[in-house]
């Protein structure tokens, strides 16, 4: 299985050709970087997905960071002595759900 850890995604993005990548209109089996340099050839239906890969990885990293930040906010609510037990329990449930979504991606 592909390593989709945060560390590996950042490494892959750092090593990737500059984007945005795009599938060529006239040659739908080719993919080129932002400068127009040829990156490779593949079957047409895969070219558009491959061209979007850097943006998808960036979006995934952005969402992981946002969820991590949100989890920290709810964690503070879950232990705040000025919150009702119901608020603390709800906040703890939100934290648990966010942690489940994030999984172990070394954020």
Short mmCIF file of N, CA and C in Angstrom, two decimals, residues 2 5 10 14 16 22 35 40 45 57 59 69 71 76 87 101:
data_model
loop_
_atom_site.label_atom_id
_atom_site.label_comp_id
_atom_site.label_asym_id
_atom_site.label_seq_id
_atom_site.Cartn_x
_atom_site.Cartn_y
_atom_site.Cartn_z
N UNK A 2 0.40 2.29 -0.62
CA UNK A 2 1.13 3.54 -0.70
C UNK A 2 1.23 4.18 0.68
N UNK A 5 1.48 8.76 4.82
CA UNK A 5 1.77 9.50 6.05
C UNK A 5 2.07 10.96 5.71
N UNK A 10 4.72 15.09 2.43
CA UNK A 10 5.54 16.31 2.36
C UNK A 10 6.82 16.06 1.57
N UNK A 14 7.88 17.83 -1.94
CA UNK A 14 9.16 18.55 -2.04
C UNK A 14 9.98 18.08 -3.23
N UNK A 16 8.70 16.65 -6.04
CA UNK A 16 7.93 16.63 -7.28
C UNK A 16 8.33 17.78 -8.20
N UNK A 22 -0.56 19.41 -15.74
CA UNK A 22 -1.77 19.38 -16.55
C UNK A 22 -1.67 18.29 -17.61
N UNK A 35 5.93 24.33 -16.45
CA UNK A 35 6.80 24.92 -17.46
C UNK A 35 6.59 24.29 -18.83
N UNK A 40 5.63 12.47 -18.55
CA UNK A 40 5.40 11.06 -18.81
C UNK A 40 4.15 10.82 -19.62
N UNK A 45 -7.51 8.15 -19.01
CA UNK A 45 -8.33 8.36 -17.81
C UNK A 45 -7.49 8.56 -16.56
N UNK A 57 -2.64 16.15 -2.71
CA UNK A 57 -1.77 15.94 -1.55
C UNK A 57 -1.72 17.20 -0.70
N UNK A 59 -4.02 19.48 -0.43
CA UNK A 59 -5.32 19.61 0.23
C UNK A 59 -5.44 18.64 1.40
N UNK A 69 -5.67 21.08 14.51
CA UNK A 69 -5.89 22.33 15.25
C UNK A 69 -7.27 22.33 15.93
N UNK A 71 -8.96 19.74 16.86
CA UNK A 71 -8.92 18.77 17.96
C UNK A 71 -8.32 19.40 19.22
N UNK A 76 -9.19 21.32 24.79
CA UNK A 76 -9.21 22.33 25.86
C UNK A 76 -10.60 22.45 26.48
N UNK A 87 -20.97 19.40 28.39
CA UNK A 87 -20.10 20.06 27.41
C UNK A 87 -18.75 19.34 27.33
N UNK A 101 -10.58 10.00 12.69
CA UNK A 101 -10.48 10.41 11.29
C UNK A 101 -9.02 10.58 10.90
#
